[in-house]
PDB file of C-alpha atoms in Angstrom:
ATOM      1  CA  MET Z 297      -0.339  47.052 -34.102  1.00 28.00           C
ATOM      2  CA  ALA Z 298       1.838  44.555 -32.165  1.00 36.00           C
ATOM      3  CA  ALA Z 299       1.764  41.050 -31.590  1.00 40.00           C
ATOM      4  CA  ALA Z 300       3.413  38.962 -28.280  1.00 50.00           C
ATOM      5  CA  THR Z 301       6.534  37.131 -29.883  1.00 52.00           C
ATOM      6  CA  LEU Z 302       8.427  34.313 -27.991  1.00 57.00           C
ATOM      7  CA  LEU Z 303      11.915  34.273 -29.072  1.00 59.00           C
ATOM      8  CA  ARG Z 304      13.718  31.175 -28.720  1.00 64.00           C
ATOM      9  CA  GLY Z 305      17.389  31.288 -28.107  1.00 55.00           C
ATOM     10  CA  ALA Z 306      19.933  28.944 -29.464  1.00 45.00           C
ATOM     11  CA  ALA Z 307      21.929  27.398 -27.017  1.00 42.00           C
ATOM     12  CA  PRO Z 308      23.514  23.589 -26.824  1.00 39.00           C
ATOM     13  CA  GLY Z 309      21.932  21.559 -24.131  1.00 41.00           C
ATOM     14  CA  ARG Z 310      17.911  22.279 -22.620  1.00 39.00           C
ATOM     15  CA  GLY Z 311      18.307  22.606 -19.262  1.00 39.00           C
ATOM     16  CA  GLY Z 312      21.007  25.171 -18.526  1.00 38.00           C
ATOM     17  CA  SER Z 313      20.984  28.889 -17.635  1.00 34.00           C
ATOM     18  CA  ALA Z 314      20.946  29.651 -21.171  1.00 35.00           C
ATOM     19  CA  TRP Z 315      17.268  28.361 -21.767  1.00 36.00           C
ATOM     20  CA  ARG Z 316      15.717  31.441 -20.902  1.00 39.00           C
ATOM     21  CA  TRP Z 317      13.203  32.866 -23.638  1.00 43.00           C
ATOM     22  CA  GLN Z 318      11.736  36.090 -23.472  1.00 44.00           C
ATOM     23  CA  LEU Z 319       7.895  36.826 -24.156  1.00 43.00           C
ATOM     24  CA  ARG Z 320       7.627  40.505 -25.849  1.00 43.00           C
ATOM     25  CA  ALA Z 321       6.196  42.855 -28.154  1.00 40.00           C
ATOM     26  CA  ALA Z 322       7.063  42.986 -31.858  1.00 39.00           C
ATOM     27  CA  PRO Z 323       5.537  44.828 -34.752  1.00 35.00           C
ATOM     28  CA  ARG Z 324       2.961  42.622 -36.300  1.00 33.00           C
ATOM     29  CA  HIS Z 325       4.086  43.385 -39.858  1.00 31.00           C
ATOM     30  CA  ARG Z 326       6.947  41.790 -39.210  1.00 32.00           C
ATOM     31  CA  LEU Z 327       5.473  38.362 -38.069  1.00 32.00           C
ATOM     32  CA  ALA Z 328       3.671  38.397 -41.123  1.00 32.00           C
ATOM     33  CA  HIS Z 329       6.195  39.285 -43.935  1.00 33.00           C
ATOM     34  CA  GLY Z 330       9.701  37.742 -44.775  1.00 39.00           C
ATOM     35  CA  SER Z 331      11.593  35.173 -43.333  1.00 53.00           C
ATOM     36  CA  GLY Z 332      13.365  36.520 -40.884  1.00 59.00           C
ATOM     37  CA  CYS Z 333      15.009  39.694 -39.410  1.00 63.00           C
ATOM     38  CA  GLN Z 334      18.395  40.698 -37.978  1.00 61.00           C
ATOM     39  CA  GLY Z 335      19.699  42.972 -35.570  1.00 58.00           C
ATOM     40  CA  GLY Z 336      22.730  43.512 -32.855  1.00 57.00           C
ATOM     41  CA  ASP Z 337      24.762  45.615 -30.917  1.00 55.00           C
ATOM     42  CA  ARG Z 338      27.275  47.432 -32.854  1.00 51.00           C
ATOM     43  CA  ALA Z 339      29.327  48.547 -30.165  1.00 49.00           C
ATOM     44  CA  GLY Z 340      29.613  45.317 -28.543  1.00 53.00           C
ATOM     45  CA  GLY Z 341      30.185  43.238 -31.612  1.00 53.00           C
ATOM     46  CA  ALA Z 342      27.258  40.948 -31.101  1.00 58.00           C
ATOM     47  CA  ALA Z 343      24.839  40.467 -33.953  1.00 71.00           C
ATOM     48  CA  TRP Z 344      21.568  37.986 -34.352  1.00 75.00           C
ATOM     49  CA  ALA Z 345      19.170  37.013 -36.903  1.00 79.00           C
ATOM     50  CA  CYS Z 346      15.609  35.818 -35.816  1.00 83.00           C
ATOM     51  CA  PHE Z 347      13.345  33.304 -38.073  1.00 84.00           C
ATOM     52  CA  PRO Z 348       9.734  32.304 -37.389  1.00 89.00           C
ATOM     53  CA  LEU Z 349       9.158  28.576 -36.513  1.00 91.00           C
ATOM     54  CA  ARG Z 350       5.868  28.318 -38.479  1.00 91.00           C
ATOM     55  CA  GLU Z 351       5.852  24.412 -37.447  1.00 93.00           C
ATOM     56  CA  ARG Z 352       5.476  25.230 -33.682  1.00 94.00           C
ATOM     57  CA  ALA Z 353       2.542  26.306 -31.875  1.00 95.00           C
ATOM     58  CA  LEU Z 354       1.529  27.458 -28.648  1.00 96.00           C
ATOM     59  CA  VAL Z 355      -1.033  26.524 -26.090  1.00 96.00           C
ATOM     60  CA  ARG Z 356      -2.004  27.971 -22.653  1.00 96.00           C
ATOM     61  CA  VAL Z 357      -2.793  26.581 -19.767  1.00 96.00           C
ATOM     62  CA  ARG Z 358      -3.921  28.916 -17.172  1.00 94.00           C
ATOM     63  CA  GLY Z 359      -6.066  28.701 -13.551  1.00 94.00           C
ATOM     64  CA  PRO Z 360      -5.378  28.140  -9.963  1.00 93.00           C
ATOM     65  CA  ASP Z 361      -4.657  24.472 -10.313  1.00 95.00           C
ATOM     66  CA  SER Z 362      -2.718  24.596 -13.873  1.00 95.00           C
ATOM     67  CA  ALA Z 363       0.339  23.429 -11.569  1.00 93.00           C
ATOM     68  CA  PRO Z 364      -0.890  20.033 -10.207  1.00 94.00           C
ATOM     69  CA  PHE Z 365      -2.860  19.587 -13.325  1.00 96.00           C
ATOM     70  CA  LEU Z 366       0.707  19.886 -15.191  1.00 96.00           C
ATOM     71  CA  LEU Z 367       2.584  18.076 -13.063  1.00 95.00           C
ATOM     72  CA  GLY Z 368       0.327  15.177 -13.280  1.00 96.00           C
ATOM     73  CA  LEU Z 369       0.729  14.647 -16.841  1.00 97.00           C
ATOM     74  CA  LEU Z 370       4.483  15.726 -17.840  1.00 97.00           C
ATOM     75  CA  THR Z 371       7.564  14.013 -17.353  1.00 97.00           C
ATOM     76  CA  ASN Z 372       9.359  16.945 -15.502  1.00 96.00           C
ATOM     77  CA  GLU Z 373       8.930  19.434 -13.248  1.00 94.00           C
ATOM     78  CA  LEU Z 374       7.472  23.014 -13.908  1.00 89.00           C
ATOM     79  CA  PRO Z 375       9.558  26.123 -14.799  1.00 81.00           C
ATOM     80  CA  LEU Z 376       9.762  28.628 -12.002  1.00 65.00           C
ATOM     81  CA  PRO Z 377       9.224  31.990 -13.671  1.00 55.00           C
ATOM     82  CA  GLY Z 378      11.489  34.817 -13.144  1.00 55.00           C
ATOM     83  CA  PRO Z 379      10.867  38.180 -11.691  1.00 55.00           C
ATOM     84  CA  ALA Z 380       8.477  40.140 -13.763  1.00 53.00           C
ATOM     85  CA  ALA Z 381       9.649  43.872 -13.238  1.00 56.00           C
ATOM     86  CA  ASP Z 382       7.631  46.830 -14.602  1.00 57.00           C
ATOM     87  CA  ALA Z 383       9.989  48.714 -16.737  1.00 56.00           C
ATOM     88  CA  ALA Z 384      11.342  45.466 -18.455  1.00 60.00           C
ATOM     89  CA  PRO Z 385       9.888  42.721 -20.080  1.00 58.00           C
ATOM     90  CA  PRO Z 386       9.075  39.490 -18.206  1.00 56.00           C
ATOM     91  CA  LEU Z 387      11.489  36.504 -18.174  1.00 61.00           C
ATOM     92  CA  VAL Z 388      10.224  33.350 -18.996  1.00 63.00           C
ATOM     93  CA  ARG Z 389      11.901  30.241 -18.045  1.00 79.00           C
ATOM     94  CA  ALA Z 390      11.754  27.299 -20.200  1.00 87.00           C
ATOM     95  CA  VAL Z 391      11.633  23.222 -19.717  1.00 92.00           C
ATOM     96  CA  TYR Z 392      11.818  20.357 -21.826  1.00 95.00           C
ATOM     97  CA  ALA Z 393       9.053  17.498 -21.373  1.00 97.00           C
ATOM     98  CA  HIS Z 394       7.289  14.812 -23.018  1.00 98.00           C
ATOM     99  CA  PHE Z 395       3.501  14.009 -22.811  1.00 98.00           C
ATOM    100  CA  LEU Z 396       2.996   9.783 -22.396  1.00 98.00           C
ATOM    101  CA  ASN Z 397       0.522   7.815 -22.692  1.00 97.00           C
ATOM    102  CA  VAL Z 398      -0.423   4.896 -19.857  1.00 96.00           C
ATOM    103  CA  GLN Z 399       1.969   2.714 -21.479  1.00 96.00           C
ATOM    104  CA  GLY Z 400       4.771   5.152 -20.797  1.00 96.00           C
ATOM    105  CA  ARG Z 401       5.248   5.762 -24.934  1.00 97.00           C
ATOM    106  CA  THR Z 402       5.489   9.547 -26.125  1.00 98.00           C
ATOM    107  CA  LEU Z 403       2.847  11.265 -27.476  1.00 98.00           C
ATOM    108  CA  TYR Z 404       3.855  14.923 -27.583  1.00 98.00           C
ATOM    109  CA  ASP Z 405       7.222  16.611 -27.026  1.00 97.00           C
ATOM    110  CA  VAL Z 406       6.790  20.235 -25.694  1.00 97.00           C
ATOM    111  CA  ILE Z 407       8.860  23.076 -24.404  1.00 94.00           C
ATOM    112  CA  PHE Z 408       7.024  25.115 -21.470  1.00 90.00           C
ATOM    113  CA  TYR Z 409       6.867  28.257 -19.988  1.00 90.00           C
ATOM    114  CA  GLY Z 410       6.240  29.555 -16.898  1.00 88.00           C
ATOM    115  CA  VAL Z 411       4.753  32.958 -17.091  1.00 83.00           C
ATOM    116  CA  PRO Z 412       5.530  35.240 -14.489  1.00 76.00           C
ATOM    117  CA  LYS Z 413       2.345  35.685 -12.174  1.00 71.00           C
ATOM    118  CA  HIS Z 414       1.595  39.291 -11.288  1.00 70.00           C
ATOM    119  CA  ALA Z 415      -0.630  40.069  -8.031  1.00 65.00           C
ATOM    120  CA  ASP Z 416      -3.570  40.149 -10.287  1.00 73.00           C
ATOM    121  CA  GLN Z 417      -3.016  37.082 -12.397  1.00 79.00           C
ATOM    122  CA  GLU Z 418      -3.827  33.508 -11.979  1.00 88.00           C
ATOM    123  CA  PRO Z 419      -1.176  30.945 -12.844  1.00 89.00           C
ATOM    124  CA  THR Z 420      -0.123  30.679 -16.356  1.00 91.00           C
ATOM    125  CA  PHE Z 421       1.781  28.076 -18.471  1.00 93.00           C
ATOM    126  CA  LEU Z 422       2.289  28.109 -22.003  1.00 94.00           C
ATOM    127  CA  LEU Z 423       3.177  24.653 -24.095  1.00 96.00           C
ATOM    128  CA  GLU Z 424       4.869  25.166 -27.287  1.00 96.00           C
ATOM    129  CA  CYS Z 425       4.182  21.849 -29.557  1.00 96.00           C
ATOM    130  CA  ASP Z 426       4.424  20.649 -33.253  1.00 96.00           C
ATOM    131  CA  SER Z 427       1.641  22.892 -34.910  1.00 96.00           C
ATOM    132  CA  SER Z 428       0.187  19.570 -36.433  1.00 96.00           C
ATOM    133  CA  VAL Z 429      -0.733  18.150 -33.361  1.00 97.00           C
ATOM    134  CA  LEU Z 430      -2.298  21.569 -31.748  1.00 96.00           C
ATOM    135  CA  ASP Z 431      -5.882  19.924 -31.713  1.00 97.00           C
ATOM    136  CA  ALA Z 432      -5.049  16.522 -30.372  1.00 97.00           C
ATOM    137  CA  LEU Z 433      -2.543  18.299 -27.785  1.00 98.00           C
ATOM    138  CA  GLN Z 434      -5.620  20.349 -26.125  1.00 97.00           C
ATOM    139  CA  LYS Z 435      -7.990  17.562 -26.520  1.00 97.00           C
ATOM    140  CA  HIS Z 436      -5.329  15.581 -24.345  1.00 97.00           C
ATOM    141  CA  LEU Z 437      -5.454  18.367 -21.865  1.00 97.00           C
ATOM    142  CA  VAL Z 438      -9.236  18.825 -21.739  1.00 96.00           C
ATOM    143  CA  LEU Z 439      -9.666  15.063 -21.159  1.00 96.00           C
ATOM    144  CA  HIS Z 440      -7.426  14.743 -18.255  1.00 96.00           C
ATOM    145  CA  LYS Z 441      -8.955  18.210 -16.580  1.00 93.00           C
ATOM    146  CA  ILE Z 442     -11.732  16.716 -14.747  1.00 90.00           C
ATOM    147  CA  ARG Z 443     -12.753  19.053 -12.242  1.00 91.00           C
ATOM    148  CA  ARG Z 444      -9.706  21.058 -11.968  1.00 94.00           C
ATOM    149  CA  LYS Z 445      -9.978  25.029 -12.095  1.00 95.00           C
ATOM    150  CA  VAL Z 446      -7.890  25.120 -15.258  1.00 96.00           C
ATOM    151  CA  THR Z 447      -8.697  27.200 -18.612  1.00 96.00           C
ATOM    152  CA  VAL Z 448      -7.052  25.092 -21.896  1.00 97.00           C
ATOM    153  CA  GLU Z 449      -6.998  27.666 -24.795  1.00 96.00           C
ATOM    154  CA  PRO Z 450      -4.942  28.006 -28.151  1.00 92.00           C
ATOM    155  CA  CYS Z 451      -2.541  31.319 -28.605  1.00 92.00           C
ATOM    156  CA  PRO Z 452      -3.055  32.296 -32.135  1.00 90.00           C
ATOM    157  CA  GLU Z 453      -1.959  35.816 -31.106  1.00 91.00           C
ATOM    158  CA  LEU Z 454       1.455  34.641 -29.892  1.00 90.00           C
ATOM    159  CA  HIS Z 455       4.276  33.589 -32.605  1.00 89.00           C
ATOM    160  CA  VAL Z 456       7.590  31.357 -31.957  1.00 90.00           C
ATOM    161  CA  TRP Z 457      10.680  32.689 -33.291  1.00 88.00           C
ATOM    162  CA  ALA Z 458      14.482  31.332 -33.101  1.00 85.00           C
ATOM    163  CA  VAL Z 459      16.954  33.866 -32.049  1.00 82.00           C
ATOM    164  CA  LEU Z 460      20.561  32.715 -33.598  1.00 76.00           C
ATOM    165  CA  SER Z 461      23.783  34.561 -33.608  1.00 72.00           C
ATOM    166  CA  ARG Z 462      25.249  35.487 -36.473  1.00 67.00           C
ATOM    167  CA  ASP Z 463      28.861  36.873 -37.620  1.00 61.00           C
ATOM    168  CA  PRO Z 464      29.005  40.785 -37.967  1.00 55.00           C
ATOM    169  CA  GLU Z 465      32.009  40.702 -39.518  1.00 57.00           C
ATOM    170  CA  GLU Z 466      30.928  38.926 -42.907  1.00 54.00           C
ATOM    171  CA  ALA Z 467      29.099  41.349 -45.251  1.00 47.00           C
ATOM    172  CA  SER Z 468      26.629  38.626 -46.070  1.00 53.00           C
ATOM    173  CA  GLY Z 469      25.996  38.217 -42.310  1.00 52.00           C
ATOM    174  CA  ALA Z 470      25.810  34.494 -42.299  1.00 53.00           C
ATOM    175  CA  THR Z 471      23.993  33.093 -39.505  1.00 51.00           C
ATOM    176  CA  LEU Z 472      26.271  30.878 -37.222  1.00 50.00           C
ATOM    177  CA  LEU Z 473      24.808  27.403 -36.914  1.00 53.00           C
ATOM    178  CA  GLN Z 474      26.100  24.923 -34.493  1.00 57.00           C
ATOM    179  CA  GLU Z 475      26.662  21.388 -35.624  1.00 60.00           C
ATOM    180  CA  HIS Z 476      24.763  19.873 -32.692  1.00 63.00           C
ATOM    181  CA  LYS Z 477      22.791  16.924 -34.224  1.00 83.00           C
ATOM    182  CA  GLY Z 478      20.404  14.520 -32.664  1.00 88.00           C
ATOM    183  CA  VAL Z 479      17.798  16.381 -30.951  1.00 92.00           C
ATOM    184  CA  PRO Z 480      14.598  15.143 -31.899  1.00 95.00           C
ATOM    185  CA  GLU Z 481      11.522  17.269 -32.250  1.00 94.00           C
ATOM    186  CA  GLY Z 482       8.124  16.766 -33.426  1.00 95.00           C
ATOM    187  CA  VAL Z 483       5.789  13.846 -34.586  1.00 96.00           C
ATOM    188  CA  HIS Z 484       8.084  13.200 -37.131  1.00 95.00           C
ATOM    189  CA  ASP Z 485      11.140  12.264 -34.922  1.00 96.00           C
ATOM    190  CA  LEU Z 486       9.036  11.123 -32.131  1.00 97.00           C
ATOM    191  CA  PRO Z 487       6.252   9.519 -33.646  1.00 96.00           C
ATOM    192  CA  PRO Z 488       2.996   9.589 -31.049  1.00 97.00           C
ATOM    193  CA  GLY Z 489       2.526   6.227 -29.210  1.00 96.00           C
ATOM    194  CA  VAL Z 490       5.353   4.752 -30.991  1.00 96.00           C
ATOM    195  CA  ALA Z 491       8.608   6.453 -29.388  1.00 96.00           C
ATOM    196  CA  LEU Z 492       9.971   5.843 -26.101  1.00 97.00           C
ATOM    197  CA  PRO Z 493      11.119   8.444 -23.908  1.00 97.00           C
ATOM    198  CA  LEU Z 494      14.370   7.101 -22.511  1.00 96.00           C
ATOM    199  CA  GLU Z 495      15.220   5.332 -26.098  1.00 97.00           C
ATOM    200  CA  SER Z 496      14.669   9.053 -27.365  1.00 97.00           C
ATOM    201  CA  ASN Z 497      17.329  10.332 -24.660  1.00 96.00           C
ATOM    202  CA  LEU Z 498      14.927  12.682 -22.780  1.00 96.00           C
ATOM    203  CA  ALA Z 499      17.262  12.037 -19.710  1.00 95.00           C
ATOM    204  CA  PHE Z 500      20.076  13.595 -21.871  1.00 95.00           C
ATOM    205  CA  MET Z 501      18.207  16.626 -22.490  1.00 94.00           C
ATOM    206  CA  ASN Z 502      17.122  17.244 -18.847  1.00 93.00           C
ATOM    207  CA  GLY Z 503      13.699  16.404 -20.178  1.00 96.00           C
ATOM    208  CA  VAL Z 504      12.685  14.204 -17.138  1.00 96.00           C
ATOM    209  CA  SER Z 505      12.859  14.214 -13.372  1.00 95.00           C
ATOM    210  CA  PHE Z 506      12.967  10.987 -11.554  1.00 94.00           C
ATOM    211  CA  THR Z 507      12.201  12.485  -8.208  1.00 92.00           C
ATOM    212  CA  LYS Z 508       8.936  14.307  -9.106  1.00 89.00           C
ATOM    213  CA  GLY Z 509       5.538  13.344  -8.358  1.00 87.00           C
ATOM    214  CA  CYS Z 510       3.658  10.583 -10.177  1.00 93.00           C
ATOM    215  CA  TYR Z 511       2.564  11.487 -13.692  1.00 96.00           C
ATOM    216  CA  ILE Z 512       0.949   9.376 -16.455  1.00 96.00           C
ATOM    217  CA  GLY Z 513       3.311   6.773 -18.291  1.00 95.00           C
ATOM    218  CA  GLN Z 514       5.714   7.244 -15.104  1.00 95.00           C
ATOM    219  CA  GLU Z 515       5.801   3.378 -13.806  1.00 94.00           C
ATOM    220  CA  LEU Z 516       7.666   1.947 -17.210  1.00 93.00           C
ATOM    221  CA  THR Z 517       9.929   5.081 -17.422  1.00 94.00           C
ATOM    222  CA  ALA Z 518      11.140   5.226 -14.156  1.00 94.00           C
ATOM    223  CA  ARG Z 519      11.520   1.013 -13.986  1.00 93.00           C
ATOM    224  CA  THR Z 520      13.943   1.560 -17.231  1.00 93.00           C
ATOM    225  CA  HIS Z 521      15.808   4.386 -15.724  1.00 93.00           C
ATOM    226  CA  HIS Z 522      16.412   2.255 -12.380  1.00 91.00           C
ATOM    227  CA  MET Z 523      17.235  -0.908 -14.231  1.00 91.00           C
ATOM    228  CA  GLY Z 524      20.228   0.787 -15.957  1.00 86.00           C
ATOM    229  CA  VAL Z 525      19.688  -1.249 -19.379  1.00 88.00           C
ATOM    230  CA  ILE Z 526      18.610   1.107 -22.423  1.00 93.00           C
ATOM    231  CA  ARG Z 527      19.618  -1.171 -25.443  1.00 94.00           C
ATOM    232  CA  LYS Z 528      18.372   1.036 -28.123  1.00 96.00           C
ATOM    233  CA  ARG Z 529      18.638   5.084 -28.701  1.00 96.00           C
ATOM    234  CA  LEU Z 530      18.085   7.542 -31.108  1.00 97.00           C
ATOM    235  CA  PHE Z 531      21.549   8.552 -32.909  1.00 97.00           C
ATOM    236  CA  PRO Z 532      22.147  11.049 -35.739  1.00 96.00           C
ATOM    237  CA  VAL Z 533      22.895   9.563 -38.899  1.00 96.00           C
ATOM    238  CA  GLN Z 534      24.999  10.504 -42.111  1.00 94.00           C
ATOM    239  CA  LEU Z 535      23.749   8.472 -45.216  1.00 95.00           C
ATOM    240  CA  SER Z 536      26.285   7.984 -48.362  1.00 93.00           C
ATOM    241  CA  GLY Z 537      25.119   6.756 -51.955  1.00 87.00           C
ATOM    242  CA  PRO Z 538      22.323   7.289 -54.024  1.00 87.00           C
ATOM    243  CA  LEU Z 539      19.535   8.700 -52.332  1.00 90.00           C
ATOM    244  CA  PRO Z 540      15.893   7.687 -53.346  1.00 88.00           C
ATOM    245  CA  ALA Z 541      13.950  10.785 -54.993  1.00 86.00           C
ATOM    246  CA  SER Z 542      11.476  10.632 -52.442  1.00 86.00           C
ATOM    247  CA  GLY Z 543      14.245   9.895 -49.465  1.00 88.00           C
ATOM    248  CA  ILE Z 544      14.424   7.533 -47.016  1.00 92.00           C
ATOM    249  CA  SER Z 545      10.946   6.125 -45.835  1.00 93.00           C
ATOM    250  CA  PRO Z 546      10.550   5.978 -42.049  1.00 94.00           C
ATOM    251  CA  GLY Z 547      10.737   2.831 -40.611  1.00 95.00           C
ATOM    252  CA  THR Z 548      12.966   1.445 -42.867  1.00 95.00           C
ATOM    253  CA  THR Z 549      15.105  -1.261 -41.551  1.00 97.00           C
ATOM    254  CA  VAL Z 550      18.751  -0.789 -40.867  1.00 97.00           C
ATOM    255  CA  LEU Z 551      21.100  -3.754 -41.548  1.00 97.00           C
ATOM    256  CA  THR Z 552      24.559  -4.463 -40.368  1.00 96.00           C
ATOM    257  CA  GLU Z 553      27.400  -5.904 -42.870  1.00 94.00           C
ATOM    258  CA  SER Z 554      26.301  -9.825 -42.227  1.00 94.00           C
ATOM    259  CA  GLY Z 555      22.519  -8.501 -42.846  1.00 93.00           C
ATOM    260  CA  GLN Z 556      21.228  -8.193 -39.574  1.00 95.00           C
ATOM    261  CA  ALA Z 557      19.101  -5.740 -38.154  1.00 97.00           C
ATOM    262  CA  ALA Z 558      20.431  -3.078 -36.484  1.00 97.00           C
ATOM    263  CA  GLY Z 559      17.595  -0.919 -36.166  1.00 97.00           C
ATOM    264  CA  LYS Z 560      15.181   1.535 -38.072  1.00 97.00           C
ATOM    265  CA  TYR Z 561      15.269   4.848 -39.755  1.00 97.00           C
ATOM    266  CA  ARG Z 562      13.208   7.650 -38.134  1.00 97.00           C
ATOM    267  CA  ALA Z 563      13.605  10.474 -39.936  1.00 95.00           C
ATOM    268  CA  GLY Z 564      15.649  12.682 -41.700  1.00 93.00           C
ATOM    269  CA  GLN Z 565      16.363  15.284 -44.426  1.00 90.00           C
ATOM    270  CA  GLY Z 566      18.558  14.752 -47.435  1.00 89.00           C
ATOM    271  CA  ASP Z 567      21.864  12.714 -46.245  1.00 91.00           C
ATOM    272  CA  VAL Z 568      21.271  13.775 -42.471  1.00 93.00           C
ATOM    273  CA  GLY Z 569      18.810  12.067 -40.115  1.00 95.00           C
ATOM    274  CA  LEU Z 570      17.861   9.891 -36.831  1.00 97.00           C
ATOM    275  CA  ALA Z 571      18.061   6.516 -36.364  1.00 97.00           C
ATOM    276  CA  LEU Z 572      16.438   4.146 -33.744  1.00 98.00           C
ATOM    277  CA  LEU Z 573      19.683   1.595 -33.438  1.00 98.00           C
ATOM    278  CA  HIS Z 574      21.148  -1.155 -31.075  1.00 97.00           C
ATOM    279  CA  SER Z 575      23.869   0.423 -29.472  1.00 94.00           C
ATOM    280  CA  GLU Z 576      26.508  -2.097 -29.743  1.00 94.00           C
ATOM    281  CA  LYS Z 577      25.896  -2.461 -33.347  1.00 95.00           C
ATOM    282  CA  ILE Z 578      26.567   1.487 -34.066  1.00 94.00           C
ATOM    283  CA  LYS Z 579      30.614   0.905 -34.706  1.00 91.00           C
ATOM    284  CA  GLY Z 580      30.526  -1.505 -37.485  1.00 92.00           C
ATOM    285  CA  PRO Z 581      29.292  -1.195 -41.338  1.00 95.00           C
ATOM    286  CA  LEU Z 582      25.477  -0.070 -41.434  1.00 97.00           C
ATOM    287  CA  HIS Z 583      23.556   0.207 -44.631  1.00 96.00           C
ATOM    288  CA  ILE Z 584      19.818   0.634 -45.707  1.00 96.00           C
ATOM    289  CA  ARG Z 585      18.453  -1.384 -48.929  1.00 93.00           C
ATOM    290  CA  THR Z 586      16.447   0.675 -51.240  1.00 89.00           C
ATOM    291  CA  ALA Z 587      14.374  -0.307 -54.444  1.00 81.00           C
ATOM    292  CA  GLY Z 588      16.293  -1.761 -57.449  1.00 74.00           C
ATOM    293  CA  SER Z 589      18.814  -3.596 -55.139  1.00 70.00           C
ATOM    294  CA  GLY Z 590      20.231  -0.058 -54.461  1.00 85.00           C
ATOM    295  CA  ARG Z 591      22.154   0.425 -50.913  1.00 91.00           C
ATOM    296  CA  VAL Z 592      23.005   3.172 -48.669  1.00 95.00           C
ATOM    297  CA  ALA Z 593      25.725   3.433 -46.361  1.00 96.00           C
ATOM    298  CA  LEU Z 594      24.472   4.774 -43.033  1.00 96.00           C
ATOM    299  CA  THR Z 595      27.142   6.145 -40.556  1.00 96.00           C
ATOM    300  CA  ALA Z 596      25.876   6.580 -36.909  1.00 96.00           C
ATOM    301  CA  SER Z 597      27.595   9.174 -34.640  1.00 94.00           C
ATOM    302  CA  VAL Z 598      27.554   9.911 -30.790  1.00 93.00           C
ATOM    303  CA  PRO Z 599      26.701  13.641 -30.021  1.00 91.00           C
ATOM    304  CA  ASP Z 600      29.103  15.523 -27.879  1.00 90.00           C
ATOM    305  CA  TRP Z 601      26.636  16.901 -26.087  1.00 89.00           C
ATOM    306  CA  TRP Z 602      25.535  12.952 -24.590  1.00 92.00           C
ATOM    307  CA  PRO Z 603      27.209  12.392 -20.876  1.00 90.00           C
ATOM    308  CA  THR Z 604      30.473  11.052 -21.421  1.00 80.00           C
ATOM    309  CA  THR Z 605      29.506   7.424 -19.694  1.00 68.00           C
ATOM    310  CA  THR Z 606      27.825   6.562 -22.758  1.00 66.00           C
ATOM    311  CA  LYS Z 607      30.266   7.057 -25.171  1.00 57.00           C
TER     312      LYS Z 607
END
């Protein structure tokens, strides 16, 4: 028995041609058991490993009005599906975008896919989201559906997997992870109703179009963009010093050497994380105060995939 699998390729940047994904069949036992799988082309020296992304879920939006419906809700243009061939799996194009509230703050970050349309099929899109907001996203879509000819439904038969390259020469087959920190994903990095899209570097990730038609939350986003002033941004940070056993709490104030507020810690794991910081204050020494007069140093960096004008 087979189940459909959405394979997410690992490539830096979210707007290039490398962001092409495949919807294909995979053995159900492979989806249900084990932490990953490996494979490759020995003749060509290529090797890969894939892992299930259990914290991600999918929503299907289909129907004659699905395209204009989504255009009125998302920050980006719709992905153009690739050609479907009978002899090969259909090519699925992916686009990154946010759903915003009327105040222009992020509700949900999604990667959405245009499924190739066959002659006897209605337009169909898949929205990949944080699994913890699956129900909330469906309710949000249904709330704005009104009289449009659109069906919104979960996709329990679909699974999202990450595909990573690995070194075929190593006996352990170690996975080659590129160190491209600073890409937020999910409700911990982008708290619903709190995060602002441009402060969260949505434009750098090709997640917003400033030439498309109207969408909910567009006014503040467009005005901020055209003013050209974004004083705070989400930066990748490295922590050094004795960390609390429970980690750094989200929302903890980040301080300069003189004790002035430089921003707030957003989320992280171990000694790496993300923080919303004033851009002009990241070059000086920063720290976070912990319980018992403790102090953890914090170093912010500018990712190499950001535009050079912002570095």
